[in-house]
Each structure stands twice: as C-alpha cells, then as structure tokens.
PDB file of C-alpha atoms and ligand atoms in Angstrom:
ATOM      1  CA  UNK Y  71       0.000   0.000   0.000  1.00  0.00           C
ATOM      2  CA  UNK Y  72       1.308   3.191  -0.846  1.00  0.00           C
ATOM      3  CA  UNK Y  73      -0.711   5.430   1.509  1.00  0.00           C
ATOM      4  CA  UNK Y  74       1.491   7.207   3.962  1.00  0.00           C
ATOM      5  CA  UNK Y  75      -1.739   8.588   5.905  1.00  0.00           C
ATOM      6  CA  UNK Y  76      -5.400   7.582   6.148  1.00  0.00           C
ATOM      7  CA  UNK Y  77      -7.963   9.260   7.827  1.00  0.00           C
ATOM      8  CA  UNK Y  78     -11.073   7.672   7.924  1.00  0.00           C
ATOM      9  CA  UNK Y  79     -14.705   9.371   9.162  1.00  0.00           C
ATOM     10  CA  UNK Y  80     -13.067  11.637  11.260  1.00  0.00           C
ATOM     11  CA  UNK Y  81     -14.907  13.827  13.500  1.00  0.00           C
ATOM     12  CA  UNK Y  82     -13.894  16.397  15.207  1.00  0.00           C
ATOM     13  CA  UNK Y  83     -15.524  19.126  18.147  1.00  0.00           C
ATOM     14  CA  UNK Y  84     -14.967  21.966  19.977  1.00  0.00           C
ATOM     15  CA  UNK Y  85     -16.803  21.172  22.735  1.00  0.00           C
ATOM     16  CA  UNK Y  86     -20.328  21.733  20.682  1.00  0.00           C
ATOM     17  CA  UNK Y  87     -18.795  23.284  17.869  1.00  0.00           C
ATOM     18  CA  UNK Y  88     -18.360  20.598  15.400  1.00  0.00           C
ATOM     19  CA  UNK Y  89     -15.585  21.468  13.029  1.00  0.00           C
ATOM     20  CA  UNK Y  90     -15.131  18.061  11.075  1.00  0.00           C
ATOM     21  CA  UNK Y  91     -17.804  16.178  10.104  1.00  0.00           C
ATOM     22  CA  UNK Y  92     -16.869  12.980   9.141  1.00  0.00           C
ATOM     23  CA  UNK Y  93     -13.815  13.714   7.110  1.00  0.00           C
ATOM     24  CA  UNK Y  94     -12.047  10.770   4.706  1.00  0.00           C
ATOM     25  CA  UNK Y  95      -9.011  11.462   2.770  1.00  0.00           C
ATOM     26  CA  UNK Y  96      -5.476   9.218   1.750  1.00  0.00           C
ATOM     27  CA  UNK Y  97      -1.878  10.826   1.358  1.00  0.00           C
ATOM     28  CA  UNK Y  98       0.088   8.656  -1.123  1.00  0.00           C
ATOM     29  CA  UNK Y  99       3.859   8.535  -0.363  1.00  0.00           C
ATOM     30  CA  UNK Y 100       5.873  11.273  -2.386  1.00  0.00           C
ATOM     31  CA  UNK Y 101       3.397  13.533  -3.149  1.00  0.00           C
ATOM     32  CA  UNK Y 102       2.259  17.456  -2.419  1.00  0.00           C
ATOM     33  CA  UNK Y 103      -1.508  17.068  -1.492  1.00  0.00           C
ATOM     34  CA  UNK Y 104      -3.093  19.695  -0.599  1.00  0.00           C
ATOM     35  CA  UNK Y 105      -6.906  20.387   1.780  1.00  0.00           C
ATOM     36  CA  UNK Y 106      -8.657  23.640   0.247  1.00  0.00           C
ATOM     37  CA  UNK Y 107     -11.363  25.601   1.836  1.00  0.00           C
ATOM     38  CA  UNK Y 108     -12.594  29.005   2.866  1.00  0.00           C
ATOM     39  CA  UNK Y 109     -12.082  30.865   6.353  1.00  0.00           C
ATOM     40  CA  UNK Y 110     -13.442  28.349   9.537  1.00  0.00           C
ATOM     41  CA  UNK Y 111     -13.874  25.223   7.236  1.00  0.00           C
ATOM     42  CA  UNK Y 112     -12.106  22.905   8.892  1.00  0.00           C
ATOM     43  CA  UNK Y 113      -8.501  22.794   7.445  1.00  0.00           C
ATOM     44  CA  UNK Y 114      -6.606  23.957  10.388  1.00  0.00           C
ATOM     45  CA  UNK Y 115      -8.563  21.367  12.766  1.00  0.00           C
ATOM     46  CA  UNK Y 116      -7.568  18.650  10.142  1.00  0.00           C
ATOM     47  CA  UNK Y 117      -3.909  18.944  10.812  1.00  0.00           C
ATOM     48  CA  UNK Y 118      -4.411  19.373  14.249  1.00  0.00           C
ATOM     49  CA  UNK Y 119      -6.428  16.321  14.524  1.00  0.00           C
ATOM     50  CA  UNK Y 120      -3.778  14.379  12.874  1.00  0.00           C
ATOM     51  CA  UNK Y 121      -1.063  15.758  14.887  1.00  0.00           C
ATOM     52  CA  UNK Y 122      -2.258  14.472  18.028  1.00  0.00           C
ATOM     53  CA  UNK Y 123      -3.162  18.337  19.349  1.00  0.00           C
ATOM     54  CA  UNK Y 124      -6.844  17.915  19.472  1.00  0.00           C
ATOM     55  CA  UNK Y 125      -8.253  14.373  19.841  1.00  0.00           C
ATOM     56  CA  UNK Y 126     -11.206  13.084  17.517  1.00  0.00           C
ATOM     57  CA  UNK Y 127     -14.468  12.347  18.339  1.00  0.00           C
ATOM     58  CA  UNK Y 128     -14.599   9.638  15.638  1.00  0.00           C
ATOM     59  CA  UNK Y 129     -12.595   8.331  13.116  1.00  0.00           C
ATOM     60  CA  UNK Y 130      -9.064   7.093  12.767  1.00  0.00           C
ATOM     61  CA  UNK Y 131      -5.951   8.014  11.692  1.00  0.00           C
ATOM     62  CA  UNK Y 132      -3.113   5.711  10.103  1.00  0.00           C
ATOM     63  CA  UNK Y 133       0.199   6.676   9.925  1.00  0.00           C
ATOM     64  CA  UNK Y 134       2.377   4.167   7.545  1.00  0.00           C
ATOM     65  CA  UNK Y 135       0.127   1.669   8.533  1.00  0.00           C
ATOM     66  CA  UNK Y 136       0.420   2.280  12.528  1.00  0.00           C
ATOM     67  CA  UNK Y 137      -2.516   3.696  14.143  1.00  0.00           C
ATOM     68  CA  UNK Y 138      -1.740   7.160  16.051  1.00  0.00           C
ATOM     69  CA  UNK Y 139      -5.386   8.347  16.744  1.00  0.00           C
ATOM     70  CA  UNK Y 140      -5.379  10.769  19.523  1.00  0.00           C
ATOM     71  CA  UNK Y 141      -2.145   9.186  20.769  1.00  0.00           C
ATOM     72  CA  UNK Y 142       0.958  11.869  22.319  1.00  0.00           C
ATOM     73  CA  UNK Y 143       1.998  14.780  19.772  1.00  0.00           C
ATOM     74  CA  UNK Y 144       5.695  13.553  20.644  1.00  0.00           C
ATOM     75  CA  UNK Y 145       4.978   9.896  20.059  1.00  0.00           C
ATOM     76  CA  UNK Y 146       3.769  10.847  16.334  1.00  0.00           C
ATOM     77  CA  UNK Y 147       6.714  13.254  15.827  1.00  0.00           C
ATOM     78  CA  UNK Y 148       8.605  10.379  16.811  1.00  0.00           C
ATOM     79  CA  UNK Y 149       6.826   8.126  14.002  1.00  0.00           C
ATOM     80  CA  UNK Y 150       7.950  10.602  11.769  1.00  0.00           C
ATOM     81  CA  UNK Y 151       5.561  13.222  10.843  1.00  0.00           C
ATOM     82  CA  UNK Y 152       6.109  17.065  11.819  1.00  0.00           C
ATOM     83  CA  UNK Y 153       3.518  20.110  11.829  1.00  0.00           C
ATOM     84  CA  UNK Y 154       4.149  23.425  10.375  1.00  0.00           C
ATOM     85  CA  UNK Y 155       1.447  25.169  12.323  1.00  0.00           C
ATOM     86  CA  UNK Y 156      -0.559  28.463  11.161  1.00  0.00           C
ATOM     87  CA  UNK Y 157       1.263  31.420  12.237  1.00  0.00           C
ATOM     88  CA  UNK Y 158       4.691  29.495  13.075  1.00  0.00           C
ATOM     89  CA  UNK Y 159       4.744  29.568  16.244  1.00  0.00           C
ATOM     90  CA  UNK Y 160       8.781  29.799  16.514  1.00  0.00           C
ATOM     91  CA  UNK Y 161      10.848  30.063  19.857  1.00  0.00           C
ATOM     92  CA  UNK Y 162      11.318  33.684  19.769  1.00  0.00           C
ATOM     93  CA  UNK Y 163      13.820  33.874  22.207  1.00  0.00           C
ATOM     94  CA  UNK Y 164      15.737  31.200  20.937  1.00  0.00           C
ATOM     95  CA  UNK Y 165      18.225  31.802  18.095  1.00  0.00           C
ATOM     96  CA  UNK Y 166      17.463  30.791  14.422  1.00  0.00           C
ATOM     97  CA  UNK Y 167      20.304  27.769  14.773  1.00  0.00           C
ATOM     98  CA  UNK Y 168      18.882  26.809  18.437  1.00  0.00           C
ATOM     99  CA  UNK Y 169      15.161  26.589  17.163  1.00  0.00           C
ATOM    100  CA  UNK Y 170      16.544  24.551  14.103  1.00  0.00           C
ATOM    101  CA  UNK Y 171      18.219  22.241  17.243  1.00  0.00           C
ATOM    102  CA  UNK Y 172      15.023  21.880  18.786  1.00  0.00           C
ATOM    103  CA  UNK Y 173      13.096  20.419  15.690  1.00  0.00           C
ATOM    104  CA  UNK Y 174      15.987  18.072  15.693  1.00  0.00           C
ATOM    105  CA  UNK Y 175      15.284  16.998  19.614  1.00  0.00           C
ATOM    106  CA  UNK Y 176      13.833  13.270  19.094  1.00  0.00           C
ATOM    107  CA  UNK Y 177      16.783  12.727  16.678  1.00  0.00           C
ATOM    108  CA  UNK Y 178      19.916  10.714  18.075  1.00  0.00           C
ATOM    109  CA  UNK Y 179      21.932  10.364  14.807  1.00  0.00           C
ATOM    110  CA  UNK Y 180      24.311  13.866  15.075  1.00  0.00           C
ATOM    111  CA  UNK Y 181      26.048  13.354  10.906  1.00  0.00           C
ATOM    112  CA  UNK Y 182      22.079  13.048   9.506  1.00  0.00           C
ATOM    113  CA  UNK Y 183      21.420  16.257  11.440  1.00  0.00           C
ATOM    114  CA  UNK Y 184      24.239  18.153  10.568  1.00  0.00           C
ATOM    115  CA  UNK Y 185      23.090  17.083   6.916  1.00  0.00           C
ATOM    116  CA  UNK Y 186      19.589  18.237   7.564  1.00  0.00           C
ATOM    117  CA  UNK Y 187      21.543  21.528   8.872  1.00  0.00           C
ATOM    118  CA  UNK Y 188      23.213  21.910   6.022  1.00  0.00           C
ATOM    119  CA  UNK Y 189      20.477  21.384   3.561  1.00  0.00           C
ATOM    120  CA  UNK Y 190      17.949  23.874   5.196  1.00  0.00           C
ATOM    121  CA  UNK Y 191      20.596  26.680   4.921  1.00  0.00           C
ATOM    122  CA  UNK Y 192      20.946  25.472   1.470  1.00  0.00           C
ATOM    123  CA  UNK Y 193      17.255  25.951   0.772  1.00  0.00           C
ATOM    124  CA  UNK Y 194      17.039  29.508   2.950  1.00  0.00           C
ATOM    125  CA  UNK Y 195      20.374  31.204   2.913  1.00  0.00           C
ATOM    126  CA  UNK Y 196      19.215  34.067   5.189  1.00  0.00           C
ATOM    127  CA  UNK Y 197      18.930  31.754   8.164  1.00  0.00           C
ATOM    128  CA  UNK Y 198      22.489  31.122   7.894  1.00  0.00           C
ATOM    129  CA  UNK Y 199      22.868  34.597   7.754  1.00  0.00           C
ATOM    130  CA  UNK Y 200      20.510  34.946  10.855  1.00  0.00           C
ATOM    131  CA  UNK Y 201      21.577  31.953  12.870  1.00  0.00           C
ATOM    132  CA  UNK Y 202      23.110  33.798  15.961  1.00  0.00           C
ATOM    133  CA  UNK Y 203      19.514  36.215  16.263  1.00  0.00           C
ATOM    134  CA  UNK Y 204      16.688  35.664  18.193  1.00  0.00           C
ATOM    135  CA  UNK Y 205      13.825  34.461  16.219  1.00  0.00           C
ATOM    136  CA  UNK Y 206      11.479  36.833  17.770  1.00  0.00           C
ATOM    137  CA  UNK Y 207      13.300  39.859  15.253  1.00  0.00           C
ATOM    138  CA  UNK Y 208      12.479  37.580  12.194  1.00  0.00           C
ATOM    139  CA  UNK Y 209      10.196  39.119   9.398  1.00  0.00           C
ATOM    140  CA  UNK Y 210       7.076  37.117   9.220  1.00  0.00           C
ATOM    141  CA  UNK Y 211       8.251  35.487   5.807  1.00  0.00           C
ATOM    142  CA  UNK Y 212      11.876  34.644   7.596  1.00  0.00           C
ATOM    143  CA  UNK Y 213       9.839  33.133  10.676  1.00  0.00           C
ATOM    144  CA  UNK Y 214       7.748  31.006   7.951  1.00  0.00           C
ATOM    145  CA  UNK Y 215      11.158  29.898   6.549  1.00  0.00           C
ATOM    146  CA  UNK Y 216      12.739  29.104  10.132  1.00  0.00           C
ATOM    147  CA  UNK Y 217       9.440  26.697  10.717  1.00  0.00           C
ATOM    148  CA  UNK Y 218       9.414  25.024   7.673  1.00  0.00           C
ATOM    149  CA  UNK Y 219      13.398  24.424   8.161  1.00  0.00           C
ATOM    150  CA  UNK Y 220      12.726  23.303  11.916  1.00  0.00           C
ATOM    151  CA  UNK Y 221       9.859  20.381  10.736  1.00  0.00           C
ATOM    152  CA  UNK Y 222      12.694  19.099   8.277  1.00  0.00           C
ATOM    153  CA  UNK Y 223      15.344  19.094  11.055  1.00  0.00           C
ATOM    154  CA  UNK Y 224      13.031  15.973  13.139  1.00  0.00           C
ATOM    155  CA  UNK Y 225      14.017  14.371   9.651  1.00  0.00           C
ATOM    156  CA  UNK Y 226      10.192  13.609   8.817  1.00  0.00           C
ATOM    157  CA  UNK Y 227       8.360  11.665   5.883  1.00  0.00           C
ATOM    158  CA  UNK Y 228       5.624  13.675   6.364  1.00  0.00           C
ATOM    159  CA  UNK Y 229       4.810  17.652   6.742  1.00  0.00           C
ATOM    160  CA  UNK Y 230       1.950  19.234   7.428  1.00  0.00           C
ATOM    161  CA  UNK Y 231       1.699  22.664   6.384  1.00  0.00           C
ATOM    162  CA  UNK Y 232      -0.628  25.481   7.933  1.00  0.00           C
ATOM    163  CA  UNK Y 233      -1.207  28.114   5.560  1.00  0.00           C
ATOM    164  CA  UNK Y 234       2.618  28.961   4.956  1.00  0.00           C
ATOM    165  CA  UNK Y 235       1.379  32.135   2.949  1.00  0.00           C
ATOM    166  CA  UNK Y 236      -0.702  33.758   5.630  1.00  0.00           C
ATOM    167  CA  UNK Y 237       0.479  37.377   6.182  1.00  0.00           C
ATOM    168  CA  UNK Y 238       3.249  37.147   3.379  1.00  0.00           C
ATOM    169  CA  UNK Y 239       3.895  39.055  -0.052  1.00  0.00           C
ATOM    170  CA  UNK Y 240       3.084  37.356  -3.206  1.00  0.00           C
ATOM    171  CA  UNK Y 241       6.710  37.360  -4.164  1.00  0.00           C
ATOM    172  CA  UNK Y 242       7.492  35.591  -0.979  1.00  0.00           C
ATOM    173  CA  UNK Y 243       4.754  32.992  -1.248  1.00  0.00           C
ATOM    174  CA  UNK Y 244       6.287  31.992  -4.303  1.00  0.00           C
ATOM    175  CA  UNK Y 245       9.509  31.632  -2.933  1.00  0.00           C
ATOM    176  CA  UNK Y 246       8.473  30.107  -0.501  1.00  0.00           C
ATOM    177  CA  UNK Y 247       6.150  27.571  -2.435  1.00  0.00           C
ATOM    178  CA  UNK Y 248       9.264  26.780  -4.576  1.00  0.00           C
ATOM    179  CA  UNK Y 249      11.456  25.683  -1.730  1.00  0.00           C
ATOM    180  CA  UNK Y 250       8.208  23.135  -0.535  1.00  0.00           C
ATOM    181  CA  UNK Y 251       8.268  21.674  -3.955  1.00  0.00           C
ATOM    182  CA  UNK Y 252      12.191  21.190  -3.889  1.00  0.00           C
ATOM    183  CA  UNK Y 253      11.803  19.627  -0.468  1.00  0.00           C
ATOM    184  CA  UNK Y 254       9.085  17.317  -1.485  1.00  0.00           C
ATOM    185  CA  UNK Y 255      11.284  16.279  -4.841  1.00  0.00           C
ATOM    186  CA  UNK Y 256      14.735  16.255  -3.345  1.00  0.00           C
ATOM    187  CA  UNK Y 257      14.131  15.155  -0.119  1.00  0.00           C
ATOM    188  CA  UNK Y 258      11.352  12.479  -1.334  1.00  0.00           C
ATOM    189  CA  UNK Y 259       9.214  14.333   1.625  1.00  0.00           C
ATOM    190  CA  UNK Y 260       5.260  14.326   1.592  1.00  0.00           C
ATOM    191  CA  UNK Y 261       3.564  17.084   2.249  1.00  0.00           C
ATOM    192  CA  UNK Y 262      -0.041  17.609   3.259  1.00  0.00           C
ATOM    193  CA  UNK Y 263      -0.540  21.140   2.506  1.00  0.00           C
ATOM    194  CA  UNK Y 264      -3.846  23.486   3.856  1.00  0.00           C
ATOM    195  CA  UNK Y 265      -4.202  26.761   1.854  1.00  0.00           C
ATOM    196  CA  UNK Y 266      -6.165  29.741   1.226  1.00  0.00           C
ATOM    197  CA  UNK Y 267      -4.326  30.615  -1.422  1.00  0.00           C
ATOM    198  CA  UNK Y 268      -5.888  28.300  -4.148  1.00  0.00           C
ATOM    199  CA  UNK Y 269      -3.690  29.171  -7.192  1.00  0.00           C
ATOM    200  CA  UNK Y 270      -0.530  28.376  -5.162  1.00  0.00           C
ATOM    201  CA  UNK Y 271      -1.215  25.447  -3.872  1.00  0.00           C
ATOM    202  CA  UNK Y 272      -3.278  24.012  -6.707  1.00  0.00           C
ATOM    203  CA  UNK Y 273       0.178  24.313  -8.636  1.00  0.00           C
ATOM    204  CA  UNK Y 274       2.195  23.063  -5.795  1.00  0.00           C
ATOM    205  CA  UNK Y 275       0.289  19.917  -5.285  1.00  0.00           C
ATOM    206  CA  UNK Y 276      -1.006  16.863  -7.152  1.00  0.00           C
ATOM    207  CA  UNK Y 277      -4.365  16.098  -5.591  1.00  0.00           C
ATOM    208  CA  UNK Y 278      -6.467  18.551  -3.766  1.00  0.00           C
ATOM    209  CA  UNK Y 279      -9.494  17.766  -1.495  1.00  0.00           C
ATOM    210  CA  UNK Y 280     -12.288  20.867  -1.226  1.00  0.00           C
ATOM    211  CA  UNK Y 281     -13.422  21.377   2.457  1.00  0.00           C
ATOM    212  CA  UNK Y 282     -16.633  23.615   3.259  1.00  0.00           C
ATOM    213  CA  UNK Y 283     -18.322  23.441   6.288  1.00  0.00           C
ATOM    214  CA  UNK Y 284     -16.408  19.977   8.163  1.00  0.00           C
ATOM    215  CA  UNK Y 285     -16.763  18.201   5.396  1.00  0.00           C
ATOM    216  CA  UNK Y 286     -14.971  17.035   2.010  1.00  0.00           C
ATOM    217  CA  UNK Y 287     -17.225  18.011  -1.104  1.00  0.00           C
ATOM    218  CA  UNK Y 288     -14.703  17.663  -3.835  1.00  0.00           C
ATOM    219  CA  UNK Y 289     -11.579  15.641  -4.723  1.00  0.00           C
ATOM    220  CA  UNK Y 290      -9.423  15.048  -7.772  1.00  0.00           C
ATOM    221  CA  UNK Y 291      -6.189  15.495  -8.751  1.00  0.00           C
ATOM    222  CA  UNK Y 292      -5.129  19.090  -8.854  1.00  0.00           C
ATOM    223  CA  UNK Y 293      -5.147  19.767 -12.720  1.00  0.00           C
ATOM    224  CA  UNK Y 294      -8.951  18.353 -12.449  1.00  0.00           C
ATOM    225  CA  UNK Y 295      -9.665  20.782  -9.947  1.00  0.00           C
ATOM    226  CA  UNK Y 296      -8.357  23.930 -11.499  1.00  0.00           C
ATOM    227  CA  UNK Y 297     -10.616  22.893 -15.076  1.00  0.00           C
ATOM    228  CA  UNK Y 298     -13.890  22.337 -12.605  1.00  0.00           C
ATOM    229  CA  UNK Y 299     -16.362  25.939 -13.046  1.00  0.00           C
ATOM    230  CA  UNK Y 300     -16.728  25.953  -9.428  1.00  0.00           C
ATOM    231  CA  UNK Y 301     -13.056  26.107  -8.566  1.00  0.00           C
ATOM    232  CA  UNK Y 302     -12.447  28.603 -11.170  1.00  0.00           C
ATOM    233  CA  UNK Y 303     -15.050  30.713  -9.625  1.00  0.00           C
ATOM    234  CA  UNK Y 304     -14.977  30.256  -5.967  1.00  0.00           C
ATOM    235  CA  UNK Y 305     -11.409  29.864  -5.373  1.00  0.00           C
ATOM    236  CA  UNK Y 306      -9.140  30.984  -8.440  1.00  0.00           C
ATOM    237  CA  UNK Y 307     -11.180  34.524  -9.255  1.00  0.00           C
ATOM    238  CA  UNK Y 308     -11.980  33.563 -12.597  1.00  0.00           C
ATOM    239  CA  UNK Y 309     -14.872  33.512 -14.800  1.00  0.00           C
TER     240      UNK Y 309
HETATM  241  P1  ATP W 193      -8.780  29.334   8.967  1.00  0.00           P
HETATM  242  O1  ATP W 193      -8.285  29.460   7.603  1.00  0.00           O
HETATM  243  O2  ATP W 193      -9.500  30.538   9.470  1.00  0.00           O
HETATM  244  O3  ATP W 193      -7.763  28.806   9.953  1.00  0.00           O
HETATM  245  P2  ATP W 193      -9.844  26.693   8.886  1.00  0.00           P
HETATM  246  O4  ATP W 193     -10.463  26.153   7.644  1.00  0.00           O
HETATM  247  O5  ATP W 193      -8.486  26.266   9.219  1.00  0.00           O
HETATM  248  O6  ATP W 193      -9.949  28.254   8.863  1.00  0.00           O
HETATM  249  P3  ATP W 193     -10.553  25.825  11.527  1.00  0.00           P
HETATM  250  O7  ATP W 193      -9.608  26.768  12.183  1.00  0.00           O
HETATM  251  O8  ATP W 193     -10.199  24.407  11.488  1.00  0.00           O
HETATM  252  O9  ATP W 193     -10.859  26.318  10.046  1.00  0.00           O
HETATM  253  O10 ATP W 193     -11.981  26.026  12.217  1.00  0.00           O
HETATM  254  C1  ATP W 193     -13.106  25.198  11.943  1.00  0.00           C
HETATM  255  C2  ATP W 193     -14.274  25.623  12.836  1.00  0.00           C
HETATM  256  O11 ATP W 193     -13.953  25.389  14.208  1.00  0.00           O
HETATM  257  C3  ATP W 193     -14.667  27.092  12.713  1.00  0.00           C
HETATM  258  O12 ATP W 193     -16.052  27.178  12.828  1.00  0.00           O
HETATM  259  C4  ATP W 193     -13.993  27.728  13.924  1.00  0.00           C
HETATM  260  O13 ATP W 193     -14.705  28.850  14.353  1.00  0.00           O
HETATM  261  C5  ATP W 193     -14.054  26.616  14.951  1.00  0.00           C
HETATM  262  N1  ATP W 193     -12.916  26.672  15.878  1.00  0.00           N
HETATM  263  C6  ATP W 193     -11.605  26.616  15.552  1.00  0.00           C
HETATM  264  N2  ATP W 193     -10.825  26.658  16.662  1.00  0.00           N
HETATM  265  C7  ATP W 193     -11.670  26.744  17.709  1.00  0.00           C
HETATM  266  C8  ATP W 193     -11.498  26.821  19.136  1.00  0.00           C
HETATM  267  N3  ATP W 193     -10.281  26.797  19.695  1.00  0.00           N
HETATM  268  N4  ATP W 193     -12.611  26.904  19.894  1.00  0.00           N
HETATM  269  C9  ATP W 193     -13.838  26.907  19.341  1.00  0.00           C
HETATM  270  N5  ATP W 193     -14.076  26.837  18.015  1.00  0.00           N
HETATM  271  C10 ATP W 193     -13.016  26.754  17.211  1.00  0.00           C
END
C-alpha cells in the first residue's frame, strides 16, 4: 500500500462546535496534497487532529500503517511526521540555529542532522545569515522559513503545512512555495498542505481535497480541480 496517511470518518468538536464532520481522505507517499477551503472550514482542525493536538471524536488516523489516533503529539513526531502550524509559532527567544536544534530533539543520529543543517541553509540562505539572532526579530516570511526548516530538522516523511502564505507578499509565497516543492522532490518528503491561497497550492500539489463546512465536497487530482467551473469561480477569481 502506498498510503502514507489515512484518515477515515473523522470527526472532530470543539466542545459543541463541530468542526469536522466525518472527514475521509489518503496521502500517497511522495506527493504534495493539498486540503482547500474558505475561512473556519475545517482545514486547520484537520492537521491538528492528525497531529495528536486535538483528539477526535470519531474516526481514525493511520500513519504508515500504525494507528496514532489521539495518541501523544511527541509519540507521532517520533513516528515521523512534523507540523508546520498556522502562524509558526517559533521560539522567539531562541536563536534561528537553536530553534533549528530543537526540531531536531527526538533525533539521536548527530552526521544526519548536521546534513539536515546543512540542507535547510541550502534551501534559505538568510537563516544562515541569521543563525546567531533571536527568532522573535524575524520578518514574518523569515519566521515562515525558520518553521518550515525546523519540521525538516526531526528528519520527517511527512509535513503538514498550515497556511505557509498567511500574512506574506506574493513574491514571498512563491519563494516560498518553490522551496516546498524542492523539499518534497529532493528530499522524497510528503507534504499535506492546507491553503487559502488556491492558485498556489493548486500548482504546488497533485491532488487537492475541497473542504466547506467539516466536510470534504470535492476531490481530484489538482489539474482536475483547477478545469472544474466551481473552482475557477470560488477559489481561483476567474470567470
Ligand atoms: P482558517 O483558515 O480561518 O484557519 P480553517 O479552515 O483552518 O480556517 P478551523 O480553524 O479548522 O478552520 O476552524 C473550523 C471551525 O472550528 C470554525 O467554525 C472555527 O470557528 C471553529 N474553531 C476553531 N478553533 C476553535 C477553538 N479553539 N474553539 C472553538 N471553536 C473553534
């Protein structure tokens, strides 16, 4: 099987506020997919739910075939899957190179970090630049960068990836949408990508799933969903 995540009925609650709704959807190994869906649809609570943060009312979720529903955020790092969360949430006190450290904290082998070092200065050369500030003094788009480059450090097969545009210029999103694809292609990572930004992720990714109100109501592979009139309309801008 060549699934690297299955969720299956998932449902999901703030206490009454239900924000999944019996939610279905498969990550094949290698690829960019990506969950679309306006404002308060349920993308964020997705990755959450699968990250161990908020614990499902229903469902299941498979990880490479083991089952980590609503088990320990640190065991399911450990399995190998890290979370870029919405709005980064970096150590601001920390430096860039000790926050890159601390994605790497469930890791024991010291050369495969140093790689993983290596490579994410590769990919952002102004964190090299930055390593010895505090991440708090960061632009927003540098902060995006440092979180993206901490989830590779804990060396993961997959990431999940909160809205890496939010609050960001389009130049940067592109950028920054460019490095995801390079990670996913040289790095053989998957990514499960939630965005607001249709266009971007629509190119970054091969199959998209369409979330309104909890619940999946499209999914095909991405160049299917950027011919469908409803997708043009509702998410791209176009006529
Ligand atoms: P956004 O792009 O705004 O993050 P989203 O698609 O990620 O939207 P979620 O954040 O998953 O949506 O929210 C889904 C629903 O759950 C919304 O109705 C939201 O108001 C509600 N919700 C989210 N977080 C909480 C919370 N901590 N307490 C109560 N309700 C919440």
């Amino acid at each position: 099987m060549n699934d690297v995540l299955v969720l299956s009925n998932i449902e999901s609650a703030y206490g009454p506020i239900k924000a999944i709704r019996g939610v279905s959807l498969r990550v094949a190994r290698g690829r960019i997919v990506t969950v679309l869906g306006s404002n308060g649809a349920g993308k964020t609570t997705i990755l959450k739910t699968i990250s161990g943060i908020i614990d499902p009312r229903k469902g299941s979720v498979v990880f490479r075939g083991v089952d980590i529903t609503a088990k320990d955020p640190t065991f399911i790092v450990r399995q190998g899957l890290s979370h870029v969360p919405e709005g980064r949430e970096v150590f601001p006190l920390l430096t860039v190179h000790e926050n890159l450290l601390m994605g790497a904290y469930t890791r024991g082998d010291r050369d495969a970090v140093a790689r993983d070092m290596e490579q994410v200065y590769t990919y952002f050369p102004i964190l090299r630049d930055r390593q010895k500030q505090q991440a708090g003094l960061l632009s927003g788009g540098q902060q995006q960068m440092l979180a993206i480059s901490r989830a590779i450090l804990a060396g993961p097969e997959l990431i999940l990836l909160d809205e890496p545009s939010l609050g960001l210029s389009p130049k940067l999103t592109k950028d920054i949408f460019e490095i995801v694809i390079r990670i996913n292609r040289e790095r053989g990572t998957t990514i499960l990508l939630v965005e607001q930004n249709a266009n971007m992720a629509l190119n970054a990714a091969d199959h998209g799933y369409v979330l309104e109100n909890g619940r999946v109501v499209m999914e095909d592979t991405c160049e299917n969903l950027r011919a469908k009139d409803d997708i043009r309309e509702f998410y791209l801008g176009q006529k």
